[in-house]
Amino acid sequence: VSKEFFNHPGSSTENVMAIQEDLIRIIQSRPCLDAIVNGEDDMLNLETSAVIDVKHPLNAYFVLKQAFVVSERVIKMADNGFDCPWRFHVHKRDLQSVMSGLLNIQIYSGNSAEQVSKGQLSFKGISYFGHPLDANDIEAITSIAQARMRLNSVVQWLEAALNIAKENEKDAEMASMEKRLEKAKKLHDEFIVNHGFLHVDHSKNQSRIVYTNHGLYYPNVLSKAKLLQVQRHVNALKVFEKLVETFKNLSPLAIDPDPKLFQSGIDDDTLPFFLAYFLERNIIELCQGKKDHQTKNERCFLSHFGNPGSYLSPFKYEQLQSSPLVGMFHDFASEFQTSALKEASKVRLKTTPLNVQNEIRDFTDLRSSKVAYFHDQDHPTAQKMSQKIEKALNFHLSTEFYASENYQIMNYGVGGNIVGHLDSVGTLDPIAYQRNLKHGGERFSTFMVYLSTSQAGGRTVFPQLDLSIQPVQGSALFWFNLDSSDVYDTRSFHMGCPVLYGNKWIANKWTKTLAQWRQYPCRPNRTSYSLL
């Protein structure tokens, strides 16, 4: 057996599709099928997994669960010299990562824990029905929510489990869930009384802000002194939110903040967490498509951008934001080009690493995707796409060795998302800045080509700009990460929302600063660059 590990975090939708191919081979191989299947339920689950639509994250999770059982049995059989047509070794942490993705769907998509549990997802009035979770799955997701310090989500998942137990008339489960739910609500309220609404937990190997509701479940059982303490926490939250709102459109947000922000225990270490906390409510609305971008001052153009070679085939350019610049190139890549890059990437896909508090991790709930890298010369489509980017933006991508980074081709995981982040922080990190100067400088701009259309979810959002972009195959999103003084702009802070239905692929191209200085010179006065 080839132990081709499902790289962490979780599994990409593309790999779940490959698992289905192997499940069909197992079903068609009678000796293997007889050795693996244990009863009618096993057979039914196997047959269902082989044909179910894995673009739905609940279906993909169901397939992974069956694949976990199959892979364990196949590997044991292989140890005894019995070989089956199976290529994968699924780990428990693959399942855990996908369950974390399902938790993200509950947090960001507007679907309740009960809807997710039943496989009944909806997005903008369209419903997507998938395989329901069982009691053990809900229990595991509840534990993940607890580990991620999402105390509000813990309560919601326990409520879902209780309601499902009631529908199924399982009295023993109902009694157990009622006790656990009451305990979770009390712990939630106690935390607010003791710590308030703005608290960062540093007790584990990853600092996290603790998320609660803005209200109590059992206010009537608290003493007057504790209620007064909660009111002080509410007032502190309102003061902080008002202060942060005044900085929402400043650039950069985290430089030289008002000293008032450091009241109530807020310091340099905790401020970024609280800013993320403040932005999350807007991120949730943007991920749900409640703020489709409409700005009467922004326009669409058929433009050649001063390039004579583009006079007869101008670019379809839509300016979404002028400062900092964010734009969309419609119909930038053909269906043939997007398909070619996806197919070429499938054999190279590996886990997308993420820097978490100065530690590179392969497994983290902050990112669920797989990635492959292509130099411009590795594939003719990559080369042609770079030439087209040069014409559109007047960039130099190939004249110097470090003019740009390799293409990053990314396939999102089941329920996959990318946590909010900046692609460059400019001079904010002096050590990294000096190191990057030896490799072409900072990431000056980002050019993101959508290689697929996400039917539901998977939006790219900029919470400080109120921008929410739905991926459409062949279109390309572009923005500058730095201003004219090489200073990062926090308004380019962006996030990839969880995919509710579909198979999301993107291709990122990052240009570097030093090769672009003639076309985009540095200026002492900090200004945003423009294409028009």
Short mmCIF file of C-alpha atoms in Angstrom, two decimals:
data_model
loop_
_atom_site.label_atom_id
_atom_site.label_comp_id
_atom_site.label_asym_id
_atom_site.label_seq_id
_atom_site.Cartn_x
_atom_site.Cartn_y
_atom_site.Cartn_z
CA VAL A 1 0.00 0.00 0.00
CA SER A 2 1.28 3.44 -0.85
CA LYS A 3 0.82 5.49 2.32
CA GLU A 4 0.13 8.76 0.58
CA PHE A 5 -0.69 10.92 3.59
CA PHE A 6 -3.49 13.42 3.50
CA ASN A 7 -1.37 16.43 4.24
CA HIS A 8 -2.50 18.61 7.08
CA PRO A 9 -4.53 20.66 7.72
CA GLY A 10 -7.39 18.45 6.65
CA SER A 11 -8.03 17.38 3.12
CA SER A 12 -8.62 19.33 -0.03
CA THR A 13 -11.83 18.72 -1.94
CA GLU A 14 -9.71 17.44 -4.81
CA ASN A 15 -8.24 14.70 -2.61
CA VAL A 16 -11.67 13.66 -1.38
CA MET A 17 -12.64 13.19 -5.02
CA ALA A 18 -9.56 10.98 -5.47
CA ILE A 19 -10.64 8.94 -2.43
CA GLN A 20 -13.99 8.34 -4.11
CA GLU A 21 -12.15 6.86 -7.10
CA ASP A 22 -10.40 4.41 -4.77
CA LEU A 23 -13.68 3.52 -3.04
CA ILE A 24 -15.11 2.56 -6.43
CA ARG A 25 -12.05 0.37 -7.07
CA ILE A 26 -12.55 -1.32 -3.70
CA ILE A 27 -16.21 -2.03 -4.50
CA GLN A 28 -15.21 -3.47 -7.87
CA SER A 29 -12.56 -5.71 -6.29
CA ARG A 30 -14.58 -8.52 -4.71
CA PRO A 31 -11.77 -10.06 -2.59
CA CYS A 32 -10.97 -6.65 -1.06
CA LEU A 33 -14.62 -5.81 -0.57
CA ASP A 34 -15.31 -9.06 1.29
CA ALA A 35 -12.30 -8.50 3.53
CA ILE A 36 -13.12 -4.86 4.35
CA VAL A 37 -16.91 -4.82 4.71
CA ASN A 38 -18.31 -5.87 8.06
CA GLY A 39 -22.09 -6.09 7.77
CA GLU A 40 -24.84 -4.39 5.75
CA ASP A 41 -24.27 -0.94 7.31
CA ASP A 42 -20.61 -1.01 6.24
CA MET A 43 -21.63 -1.88 2.68
CA LEU A 44 -24.26 0.84 2.56
CA ASN A 45 -21.84 3.47 3.87
CA LEU A 46 -19.20 2.39 1.36
CA GLU A 47 -21.58 2.53 -1.60
CA THR A 48 -22.96 5.91 -0.47
CA SER A 49 -19.44 7.34 -0.07
CA ALA A 50 -18.49 6.30 -3.60
CA VAL A 51 -21.25 8.33 -5.29
CA ILE A 52 -22.12 11.18 -2.89
CA ASP A 53 -21.51 14.79 -4.02
CA VAL A 54 -18.36 15.85 -2.15
CA LYS A 55 -18.67 19.49 -3.14
CA HIS A 56 -20.93 19.64 -0.10
CA PRO A 57 -18.65 19.75 2.99
CA LEU A 58 -20.88 17.44 5.07
CA ASN A 59 -20.75 14.83 2.30
CA ALA A 60 -16.99 15.21 2.02
CA TYR A 61 -16.65 14.66 5.76
CA PHE A 62 -18.81 11.52 5.51
CA VAL A 63 -16.53 10.17 2.78
CA LEU A 64 -13.45 10.91 4.88
CA LYS A 65 -14.92 9.04 7.84
CA GLN A 66 -15.48 5.95 5.72
CA ALA A 67 -12.03 6.34 4.15
CA PHE A 68 -10.48 6.43 7.64
CA VAL A 69 -12.04 3.03 8.45
CA VAL A 70 -11.12 1.57 5.06
CA SER A 71 -7.51 2.78 5.18
CA GLU A 72 -6.97 1.28 8.65
CA ARG A 73 -8.26 -2.10 7.47
CA VAL A 74 -6.39 -2.01 4.15
CA ILE A 75 -3.09 -1.22 5.87
CA LYS A 76 -3.56 -4.17 8.27
CA MET A 77 -4.34 -6.41 5.30
CA ALA A 78 -1.22 -5.16 3.50
CA ASP A 79 0.89 -6.15 6.50
CA ASN A 80 -0.34 -9.72 5.90
CA GLY A 81 0.54 -9.61 2.21
CA PHE A 82 -2.99 -8.87 0.94
CA ASP A 83 -2.94 -5.91 -1.46
CA CYS A 84 -5.95 -3.74 -2.41
CA PRO A 85 -6.32 -0.84 -4.89
CA TRP A 86 -6.04 1.89 -2.26
CA ARG A 87 -3.65 4.87 -2.23
CA PHE A 88 -4.43 6.79 0.93
CA HIS A 89 -3.76 6.74 4.63
CA VAL A 90 -6.30 8.97 6.36
CA HIS A 91 -5.43 10.19 9.86
CA LYS A 92 -7.68 11.17 12.75
CA ARG A 93 -6.30 14.70 12.56
CA ASP A 94 -7.54 14.90 8.97
CA LEU A 95 -11.02 14.33 10.33
CA GLN A 96 -10.39 16.83 13.13
CA SER A 97 -9.28 19.45 10.63
CA VAL A 98 -12.42 19.00 8.53
CA MET A 99 -14.54 19.22 11.70
CA SER A 100 -12.78 22.50 12.45
CA GLY A 101 -13.81 23.59 8.95
CA LEU A 102 -17.43 22.71 9.76
CA LEU A 103 -17.11 24.85 12.88
CA ASN A 104 -15.88 27.71 10.68
CA ILE A 105 -18.96 27.29 8.49
CA GLN A 106 -21.17 27.67 11.56
CA ILE A 107 -19.26 30.76 12.71
CA TYR A 108 -19.05 32.67 9.42
CA SER A 109 -21.83 31.46 7.09
CA GLY A 110 -24.97 32.33 9.05
CA ASN A 111 -25.95 28.65 9.29
CA SER A 112 -26.69 27.52 12.84
CA ALA A 113 -24.96 24.57 14.49
CA GLU A 114 -28.21 22.61 14.13
CA GLN A 115 -28.40 23.35 10.38
CA VAL A 116 -24.80 22.24 9.91
CA SER A 117 -25.44 19.12 12.00
CA LYS A 118 -28.35 18.16 9.76
CA GLY A 119 -26.38 18.91 6.57
CA GLN A 120 -28.87 21.63 5.65
CA LEU A 121 -26.71 24.55 4.51
CA SER A 122 -28.08 27.66 2.86
CA PHE A 123 -26.48 30.65 1.16
CA LYS A 124 -28.35 33.65 -0.24
CA GLY A 125 -31.67 31.78 -0.34
CA ILE A 126 -30.32 28.58 -1.96
CA SER A 127 -30.26 25.36 0.06
CA TYR A 128 -27.60 22.64 -0.14
CA PHE A 129 -28.51 19.31 1.45
CA GLY A 130 -25.83 16.91 2.64
CA HIS A 131 -25.25 13.95 4.93
CA PRO A 132 -26.07 14.68 8.59
CA LEU A 133 -23.60 14.39 11.44
CA ASP A 134 -24.02 11.79 14.17
CA ALA A 135 -23.79 12.34 17.93
CA ASN A 136 -20.07 11.52 18.03
CA ASP A 137 -19.34 14.07 15.31
CA ILE A 138 -21.20 16.81 17.18
CA GLU A 139 -19.37 15.87 20.37
CA ALA A 140 -16.02 16.18 18.59
CA ILE A 141 -16.87 19.58 17.07
CA THR A 142 -17.98 20.81 20.50
CA SER A 143 -14.55 19.82 21.86
CA ILE A 144 -12.84 21.68 19.01
CA ALA A 145 -14.91 24.79 19.75
CA GLN A 146 -13.83 24.55 23.40
CA ALA A 147 -10.16 24.21 22.42
CA ARG A 148 -10.49 27.25 20.14
CA MET A 149 -11.99 29.24 23.05
CA ARG A 150 -15.29 29.72 21.21
CA LEU A 151 -17.47 29.51 24.31
CA ASN A 152 -20.52 30.78 22.43
CA SER A 153 -20.13 28.06 19.79
CA VAL A 154 -19.81 25.38 22.48
CA VAL A 155 -23.28 26.32 23.70
CA GLN A 156 -24.71 26.37 20.18
CA TRP A 157 -23.40 22.89 19.31
CA LEU A 158 -24.69 21.44 22.58
CA GLU A 159 -28.09 23.02 21.86
CA ALA A 160 -28.01 21.37 18.43
CA ALA A 161 -27.20 18.00 19.98
CA LEU A 162 -30.04 18.39 22.48
CA ASN A 163 -32.60 19.32 19.80
CA ILE A 164 -31.57 16.36 17.62
CA ALA A 165 -31.84 14.02 20.63
CA LYS A 166 -35.35 15.37 21.26
CA GLU A 167 -36.37 14.81 17.65
CA ASN A 168 -35.09 11.22 17.84
CA GLU A 169 -36.76 10.73 21.25
CA LYS A 170 -33.56 9.53 22.89
CA ASP A 171 -34.31 10.19 26.55
CA ALA A 172 -30.88 9.20 27.91
CA GLU A 173 -29.09 11.50 25.46
CA MET A 174 -31.54 14.31 26.22
CA ALA A 175 -30.87 14.13 29.95
CA SER A 176 -27.11 14.08 29.42
CA MET A 177 -27.17 16.99 26.95
CA GLU A 178 -29.39 19.10 29.19
CA LYS A 179 -26.87 18.81 32.03
CA ARG A 180 -23.90 19.57 29.75
CA LEU A 181 -25.69 22.50 28.16
CA GLU A 182 -26.54 24.04 31.52
CA LYS A 183 -22.92 23.62 32.64
CA ALA A 184 -21.59 25.23 29.42
CA LYS A 185 -23.91 28.21 29.82
CA LYS A 186 -22.82 28.70 33.43
CA LEU A 187 -19.14 28.52 32.44
CA HIS A 188 -19.84 31.05 29.69
CA ASP A 189 -21.45 33.47 32.15
CA GLU A 190 -18.75 32.95 34.79
CA PHE A 191 -16.08 33.77 32.25
CA ILE A 192 -17.78 37.07 31.36
CA VAL A 193 -18.11 37.97 35.05
CA ASN A 194 -14.43 37.24 35.74
CA HIS A 195 -12.77 38.38 32.50
CA GLY A 196 -15.21 40.50 30.53
CA PHE A 197 -15.57 40.47 26.74
CA LEU A 198 -11.99 41.37 25.82
CA HIS A 199 -9.69 38.62 27.02
CA VAL A 200 -6.78 36.77 25.40
CA ASP A 201 -6.01 33.26 26.66
CA HIS A 202 -2.26 32.51 26.78
CA SER A 203 -2.52 29.21 28.66
CA LYS A 204 -1.84 26.99 25.64
CA ASN A 205 0.76 26.92 22.86
CA GLN A 206 -1.29 29.37 20.80
CA SER A 207 -2.71 32.60 22.20
CA ARG A 208 -6.37 33.07 21.36
CA ILE A 209 -9.03 35.64 22.08
CA VAL A 210 -11.98 34.15 23.94
CA TYR A 211 -15.32 34.54 22.16
CA THR A 212 -18.58 34.84 24.09
CA ASN A 213 -22.03 36.25 23.46
CA HIS A 214 -22.59 39.88 24.42
CA GLY A 215 -25.17 38.80 26.96
CA LEU A 216 -25.63 36.34 29.81
CA TYR A 217 -27.65 33.13 29.78
CA TYR A 218 -28.56 33.29 33.48
CA PRO A 219 -28.44 36.96 34.59
CA ASN A 220 -31.09 36.39 37.28
CA VAL A 221 -28.88 34.10 39.36
CA LEU A 222 -26.05 36.65 39.71
CA SER A 223 -25.59 38.89 42.71
CA LYS A 224 -25.83 42.66 42.38
CA ALA A 225 -22.04 42.93 42.72
CA LYS A 226 -21.48 40.51 39.82
CA LEU A 227 -24.08 42.23 37.66
CA LEU A 228 -22.33 45.54 38.35
CA GLN A 229 -19.03 43.93 37.29
CA VAL A 230 -20.62 42.72 34.04
CA GLN A 231 -21.96 46.22 33.37
CA ARG A 232 -18.42 47.58 33.75
CA HIS A 233 -17.25 45.02 31.18
CA VAL A 234 -20.06 46.10 28.83
CA ASN A 235 -19.05 49.75 29.20
CA ALA A 236 -15.39 48.91 28.56
CA LEU A 237 -16.37 47.03 25.39
CA LYS A 238 -18.42 49.99 24.13
CA VAL A 239 -15.55 52.40 24.76
CA PHE A 240 -13.10 50.16 22.93
CA GLU A 241 -15.43 49.62 19.97
CA LYS A 242 -16.01 53.36 19.64
CA LEU A 243 -12.26 54.04 19.67
CA VAL A 244 -11.48 51.32 17.14
CA GLU A 245 -14.26 52.53 14.85
CA THR A 246 -12.46 55.88 14.56
CA PHE A 247 -9.37 54.03 13.29
CA LYS A 248 -11.23 51.77 10.88
CA ASN A 249 -10.16 53.53 7.70
CA LEU A 250 -6.77 54.77 8.84
CA SER A 251 -3.59 53.37 7.37
CA PRO A 252 -1.97 51.59 9.01
CA LEU A 253 -4.44 50.75 11.74
CA ALA A 254 -1.98 49.43 14.32
CA ILE A 255 0.67 52.16 14.17
CA ASP A 256 0.61 54.90 16.84
CA PRO A 257 -2.84 54.04 18.22
CA ASP A 258 -4.60 56.42 20.57
CA PRO A 259 -3.31 55.94 24.15
CA LYS A 260 -6.91 55.44 25.26
CA LEU A 261 -6.81 52.06 23.52
CA PHE A 262 -4.39 50.84 26.16
CA GLN A 263 -6.84 51.35 28.98
CA SER A 264 -8.55 48.36 30.62
CA GLY A 265 -5.49 46.13 30.27
CA ILE A 266 -5.04 46.49 26.51
CA ASP A 267 -1.36 46.54 25.56
CA ASP A 268 0.90 46.02 22.53
CA ASP A 269 0.62 42.22 22.77
CA THR A 270 -3.16 42.04 23.07
CA LEU A 271 -4.17 44.91 20.77
CA PRO A 272 -3.93 42.87 17.50
CA PHE A 273 -6.23 40.22 18.97
CA PHE A 274 -8.82 42.81 19.92
CA LEU A 275 -8.67 44.48 16.52
CA ALA A 276 -9.36 41.06 14.96
CA TYR A 277 -12.21 40.61 17.45
CA PHE A 278 -13.68 43.94 16.38
CA LEU A 279 -13.38 43.10 12.67
CA GLU A 280 -14.93 39.65 12.97
CA ARG A 281 -18.52 40.85 13.05
CA ASN A 282 -17.96 42.67 9.77
CA ILE A 283 -16.16 39.63 8.34
CA ILE A 284 -19.19 37.47 9.13
CA GLU A 285 -21.52 39.81 7.22
CA LEU A 286 -19.10 40.03 4.30
CA CYS A 287 -18.68 36.23 4.15
CA GLN A 288 -22.45 35.88 3.94
CA GLY A 289 -22.60 38.29 1.00
CA LYS A 290 -24.68 40.81 2.90
CA LYS A 291 -22.47 43.67 1.73
CA ASP A 292 -22.02 43.19 -1.99
CA HIS A 293 -19.76 46.05 -3.04
CA GLN A 294 -21.56 48.95 -4.73
CA THR A 295 -19.73 52.26 -4.89
CA LYS A 296 -21.00 54.89 -7.29
CA ASN A 297 -17.56 56.51 -7.46
CA GLU A 298 -15.88 53.34 -8.76
CA ARG A 299 -16.18 52.32 -12.40
CA CYS A 300 -15.54 49.62 -15.00
CA PHE A 301 -13.16 50.18 -17.92
CA LEU A 302 -12.04 48.61 -21.16
CA SER A 303 -8.41 49.66 -20.86
CA HIS A 304 -5.05 48.95 -22.46
CA PHE A 305 -3.18 50.74 -19.60
CA GLY A 306 -0.89 52.46 -22.11
CA ASN A 307 0.35 49.18 -23.61
CA PRO A 308 0.18 49.27 -27.46
CA GLY A 309 -0.09 45.48 -27.57
CA SER A 310 -3.42 45.66 -25.75
CA TYR A 311 -5.15 48.23 -27.97
CA LEU A 312 -7.09 45.57 -29.91
CA SER A 313 -7.78 43.37 -26.87
CA PRO A 314 -8.19 45.68 -23.89
CA PHE A 315 -8.57 44.42 -20.34
CA LYS A 316 -11.95 44.36 -18.61
CA TYR A 317 -10.99 46.20 -15.45
CA GLU A 318 -13.25 47.12 -12.54
CA GLN A 319 -11.89 49.40 -9.84
CA LEU A 320 -13.40 48.25 -6.53
CA GLN A 321 -11.47 50.64 -4.27
CA SER A 322 -9.23 53.57 -5.10
CA SER A 323 -7.32 53.98 -1.81
CA PRO A 324 -5.81 51.53 -1.24
CA LEU A 325 -6.29 50.25 -4.73
CA VAL A 326 -8.25 47.01 -5.15
CA GLY A 327 -9.32 46.02 -8.64
CA MET A 328 -10.82 43.14 -10.57
CA PHE A 329 -9.79 41.94 -14.03
CA HIS A 330 -12.76 40.14 -15.53
CA ASP A 331 -12.20 37.26 -18.00
CA PHE A 332 -8.46 37.50 -17.39
CA ALA A 333 -7.74 33.78 -17.86
CA SER A 334 -9.51 31.38 -20.21
CA GLU A 335 -11.20 28.16 -19.13
CA PHE A 336 -8.40 26.23 -20.85
CA GLN A 337 -5.73 28.12 -18.87
CA THR A 338 -7.44 27.72 -15.48
CA SER A 339 -8.04 24.01 -16.12
CA ALA A 340 -4.45 23.49 -17.24
CA LEU A 341 -3.03 25.01 -14.05
CA LYS A 342 -5.36 22.96 -11.85
CA GLU A 343 -4.50 19.69 -13.60
CA ALA A 344 -0.76 20.38 -13.50
CA SER A 345 -0.97 21.20 -9.78
CA LYS A 346 -2.79 18.09 -8.60
CA VAL A 347 0.34 15.93 -8.43
CA ARG A 348 2.25 18.67 -6.54
CA LEU A 349 -0.29 19.60 -3.89
CA LYS A 350 0.96 19.63 -0.32
CA THR A 351 -0.09 21.17 2.97
CA THR A 352 -0.14 24.96 3.10
CA PRO A 353 2.15 25.95 6.02
CA LEU A 354 1.23 28.91 8.20
CA ASN A 355 3.29 31.09 10.52
CA VAL A 356 1.51 31.03 13.89
CA GLN A 357 3.21 33.28 16.45
CA ASN A 358 6.63 32.84 14.78
CA GLU A 359 6.23 29.07 14.40
CA ILE A 360 5.65 27.38 11.02
CA ARG A 361 2.87 24.82 11.38
CA ASP A 362 1.48 22.28 8.92
CA PHE A 363 -1.62 21.62 11.03
CA THR A 364 -3.66 24.58 12.26
CA ASP A 365 -7.33 25.54 12.28
CA LEU A 366 -6.35 28.97 10.94
CA ARG A 367 -5.84 27.67 7.40
CA SER A 368 -7.32 24.71 5.52
CA SER A 369 -5.84 24.30 2.06
CA LYS A 370 -3.26 22.55 -0.11
CA VAL A 371 -0.70 24.27 -2.26
CA ALA A 372 1.65 23.76 -5.22
CA TYR A 373 4.27 26.14 -6.62
CA PHE A 374 5.15 26.85 -10.25
CA HIS A 375 7.96 28.93 -11.71
CA ASP A 376 6.95 30.87 -14.82
CA GLN A 377 9.07 28.50 -16.93
CA ASP A 378 7.54 25.35 -15.41
CA HIS A 379 4.35 25.55 -17.43
CA PRO A 380 3.42 27.40 -20.65
CA THR A 381 0.18 28.67 -19.09
CA ALA A 382 2.07 30.17 -16.15
CA GLN A 383 4.43 31.91 -18.57
CA LYS A 384 1.60 33.33 -20.68
CA MET A 385 -0.26 34.50 -17.61
CA SER A 386 2.79 36.38 -16.34
CA GLN A 387 3.22 38.06 -19.71
CA LYS A 388 -0.41 39.16 -19.52
CA ILE A 389 0.09 40.53 -15.98
CA GLU A 390 3.08 42.53 -17.21
CA LYS A 391 0.93 44.13 -19.91
CA ALA A 392 -1.93 44.88 -17.55
CA LEU A 393 0.10 46.39 -14.71
CA ASN A 394 3.29 47.55 -16.43
CA PHE A 395 5.24 45.24 -14.12
CA HIS A 396 8.56 43.50 -14.61
CA LEU A 397 8.10 39.86 -13.64
CA SER A 398 10.90 38.16 -15.55
CA THR A 399 13.65 40.72 -16.23
CA GLU A 400 15.17 40.19 -12.78
CA PHE A 401 15.62 36.96 -10.83
CA TYR A 402 13.63 38.12 -7.80
CA ALA A 403 11.09 40.28 -9.64
CA SER A 404 8.25 38.06 -8.46
CA GLU A 405 7.59 34.89 -6.52
CA ASN A 406 6.57 31.56 -8.03
CA TYR A 407 2.90 31.01 -8.67
CA GLN A 408 1.15 29.65 -5.60
CA ILE A 409 -1.66 27.35 -6.73
CA MET A 410 -4.04 26.64 -3.84
CA ASN A 411 -6.92 24.21 -3.44
CA TYR A 412 -9.04 24.91 -0.38
CA GLY A 413 -9.89 22.18 2.09
CA VAL A 414 -13.34 20.90 3.02
CA GLY A 415 -15.11 23.91 4.52
CA GLY A 416 -11.74 25.50 3.83
CA ASN A 417 -10.83 29.02 4.74
CA ILE A 418 -7.79 31.25 5.15
CA VAL A 419 -7.66 33.29 8.34
CA GLY A 420 -7.46 37.07 8.00
CA HIS A 421 -3.93 38.21 7.18
CA LEU A 422 -1.68 40.69 5.40
CA ASP A 423 0.54 39.59 2.51
CA SER A 424 3.27 42.06 3.54
CA VAL A 425 4.06 44.23 6.56
CA GLY A 426 6.74 46.36 4.88
CA THR A 427 9.13 48.04 7.28
CA LEU A 428 7.13 47.07 10.38
CA ASP A 429 9.39 44.03 10.87
CA PRO A 430 12.95 45.41 10.36
CA ILE A 431 14.67 42.00 10.48
CA ALA A 432 12.35 40.44 7.91
CA TYR A 433 12.52 43.61 5.82
CA GLN A 434 16.32 43.43 5.58
CA ARG A 435 16.15 39.71 4.79
CA ASN A 436 13.60 40.28 2.04
CA LEU A 437 15.79 42.98 0.43
CA LYS A 438 18.17 40.17 -0.56
CA HIS A 439 15.30 38.47 -2.40
CA GLY A 440 13.71 41.29 -4.35
CA GLY A 441 12.14 43.19 -1.46
CA GLU A 442 8.67 42.99 0.04
CA ARG A 443 5.52 41.66 -1.58
CA PHE A 444 4.59 44.84 -3.39
CA SER A 445 1.28 43.63 -4.79
CA THR A 446 -0.95 40.56 -4.96
CA PHE A 447 -2.51 39.21 -8.15
CA MET A 448 -5.01 36.45 -7.36
CA VAL A 449 -6.51 34.50 -10.26
CA TYR A 450 -9.65 32.51 -9.49
CA LEU A 451 -9.23 29.10 -11.12
CA SER A 452 -12.76 27.99 -10.22
CA THR A 453 -16.16 29.42 -9.34
CA SER A 454 -17.40 28.85 -5.79
CA GLN A 455 -21.11 28.21 -5.93
CA ALA A 456 -21.57 29.17 -2.25
CA GLY A 457 -19.14 30.73 0.18
CA GLY A 458 -15.41 31.01 -0.43
CA ARG A 459 -15.55 34.80 -0.81
CA THR A 460 -12.46 36.99 -0.50
CA VAL A 461 -13.24 39.78 1.97
CA PHE A 462 -11.50 42.98 3.06
CA PRO A 463 -13.25 43.89 6.35
CA GLN A 464 -11.83 47.40 6.69
CA LEU A 465 -12.93 48.26 3.16
CA ASP A 466 -16.33 46.53 3.29
CA LEU A 467 -15.32 44.55 0.21
CA SER A 468 -16.72 41.07 -0.48
CA ILE A 469 -15.79 39.32 -3.74
CA GLN A 470 -17.35 36.09 -4.96
CA PRO A 471 -14.83 33.91 -6.88
CA VAL A 472 -15.61 33.57 -10.59
CA GLN A 473 -13.44 31.31 -12.72
CA GLY A 474 -11.05 33.27 -14.92
CA SER A 475 -11.34 36.61 -13.12
CA ALA A 476 -8.40 38.05 -11.17
CA LEU A 477 -8.31 40.19 -8.05
CA PHE A 478 -5.47 42.69 -7.65
CA TRP A 479 -4.30 44.97 -4.85
CA PHE A 480 -1.24 46.83 -3.58
CA ASN A 481 0.14 45.70 -0.21
CA LEU A 482 2.43 48.73 0.32
CA ASP A 483 2.16 52.44 -0.24
CA SER A 484 4.71 54.70 -1.94
CA SER A 485 6.92 54.75 1.18
CA ASP A 486 7.11 50.94 1.51
CA VAL A 487 4.77 51.07 4.51
CA TYR A 488 2.13 48.38 4.80
CA ASP A 489 -1.53 49.27 4.74
CA THR A 490 -3.72 47.31 7.18
CA ARG A 491 -6.71 48.00 4.98
CA SER A 492 -5.36 45.27 2.69
CA PHE A 493 -6.07 42.82 5.55
CA HIS A 494 -8.11 40.08 3.87
CA MET A 495 -9.57 36.64 4.47
CA GLY A 496 -10.76 33.67 2.44
CA CYS A 497 -14.20 32.69 3.78
CA PRO A 498 -15.23 29.04 4.31
CA VAL A 499 -16.48 27.22 1.22
CA LEU A 500 -20.09 26.06 1.70
CA TYR A 501 -20.43 24.31 -1.62
CA GLY A 502 -17.88 23.91 -4.37
CA ASN A 503 -14.22 23.25 -5.01
CA LYS A 504 -12.21 26.47 -4.70
CA TRP A 505 -8.91 26.97 -6.56
CA ILE A 506 -6.81 30.13 -6.79
CA ALA A 507 -3.43 31.12 -8.22
CA ASN A 508 -1.45 33.85 -6.41
CA LYS A 509 1.32 35.90 -7.99
CA TRP A 510 3.26 38.23 -5.70
CA THR A 511 5.41 40.94 -7.27
CA LYS A 512 8.45 42.28 -5.38
CA THR A 513 9.29 45.92 -4.77
CA LEU A 514 12.82 46.37 -6.14
CA ALA A 515 12.10 45.36 -9.75
CA GLN A 516 9.17 47.77 -10.02
CA TRP A 517 10.81 50.99 -8.83
CA ARG A 518 10.84 52.68 -12.25
CA GLN A 519 7.14 52.15 -12.87
CA TYR A 520 6.13 52.62 -9.23
CA PRO A 521 8.77 54.87 -7.62
CA CYS A 522 9.10 55.52 -3.92
CA ARG A 523 7.88 58.89 -2.67
CA PRO A 524 8.51 60.67 0.64
CA ASN A 525 4.84 61.49 1.04
CA ARG A 526 2.84 58.34 1.68
CA THR A 527 0.29 57.87 -1.10
CA SER A 528 -1.59 54.93 -2.55
CA TYR A 529 -0.59 53.76 -6.02
CA SER A 530 -3.08 53.82 -8.89
CA LEU A 531 -3.44 52.13 -12.27
CA LEU A 532 -5.59 54.80 -13.91
#
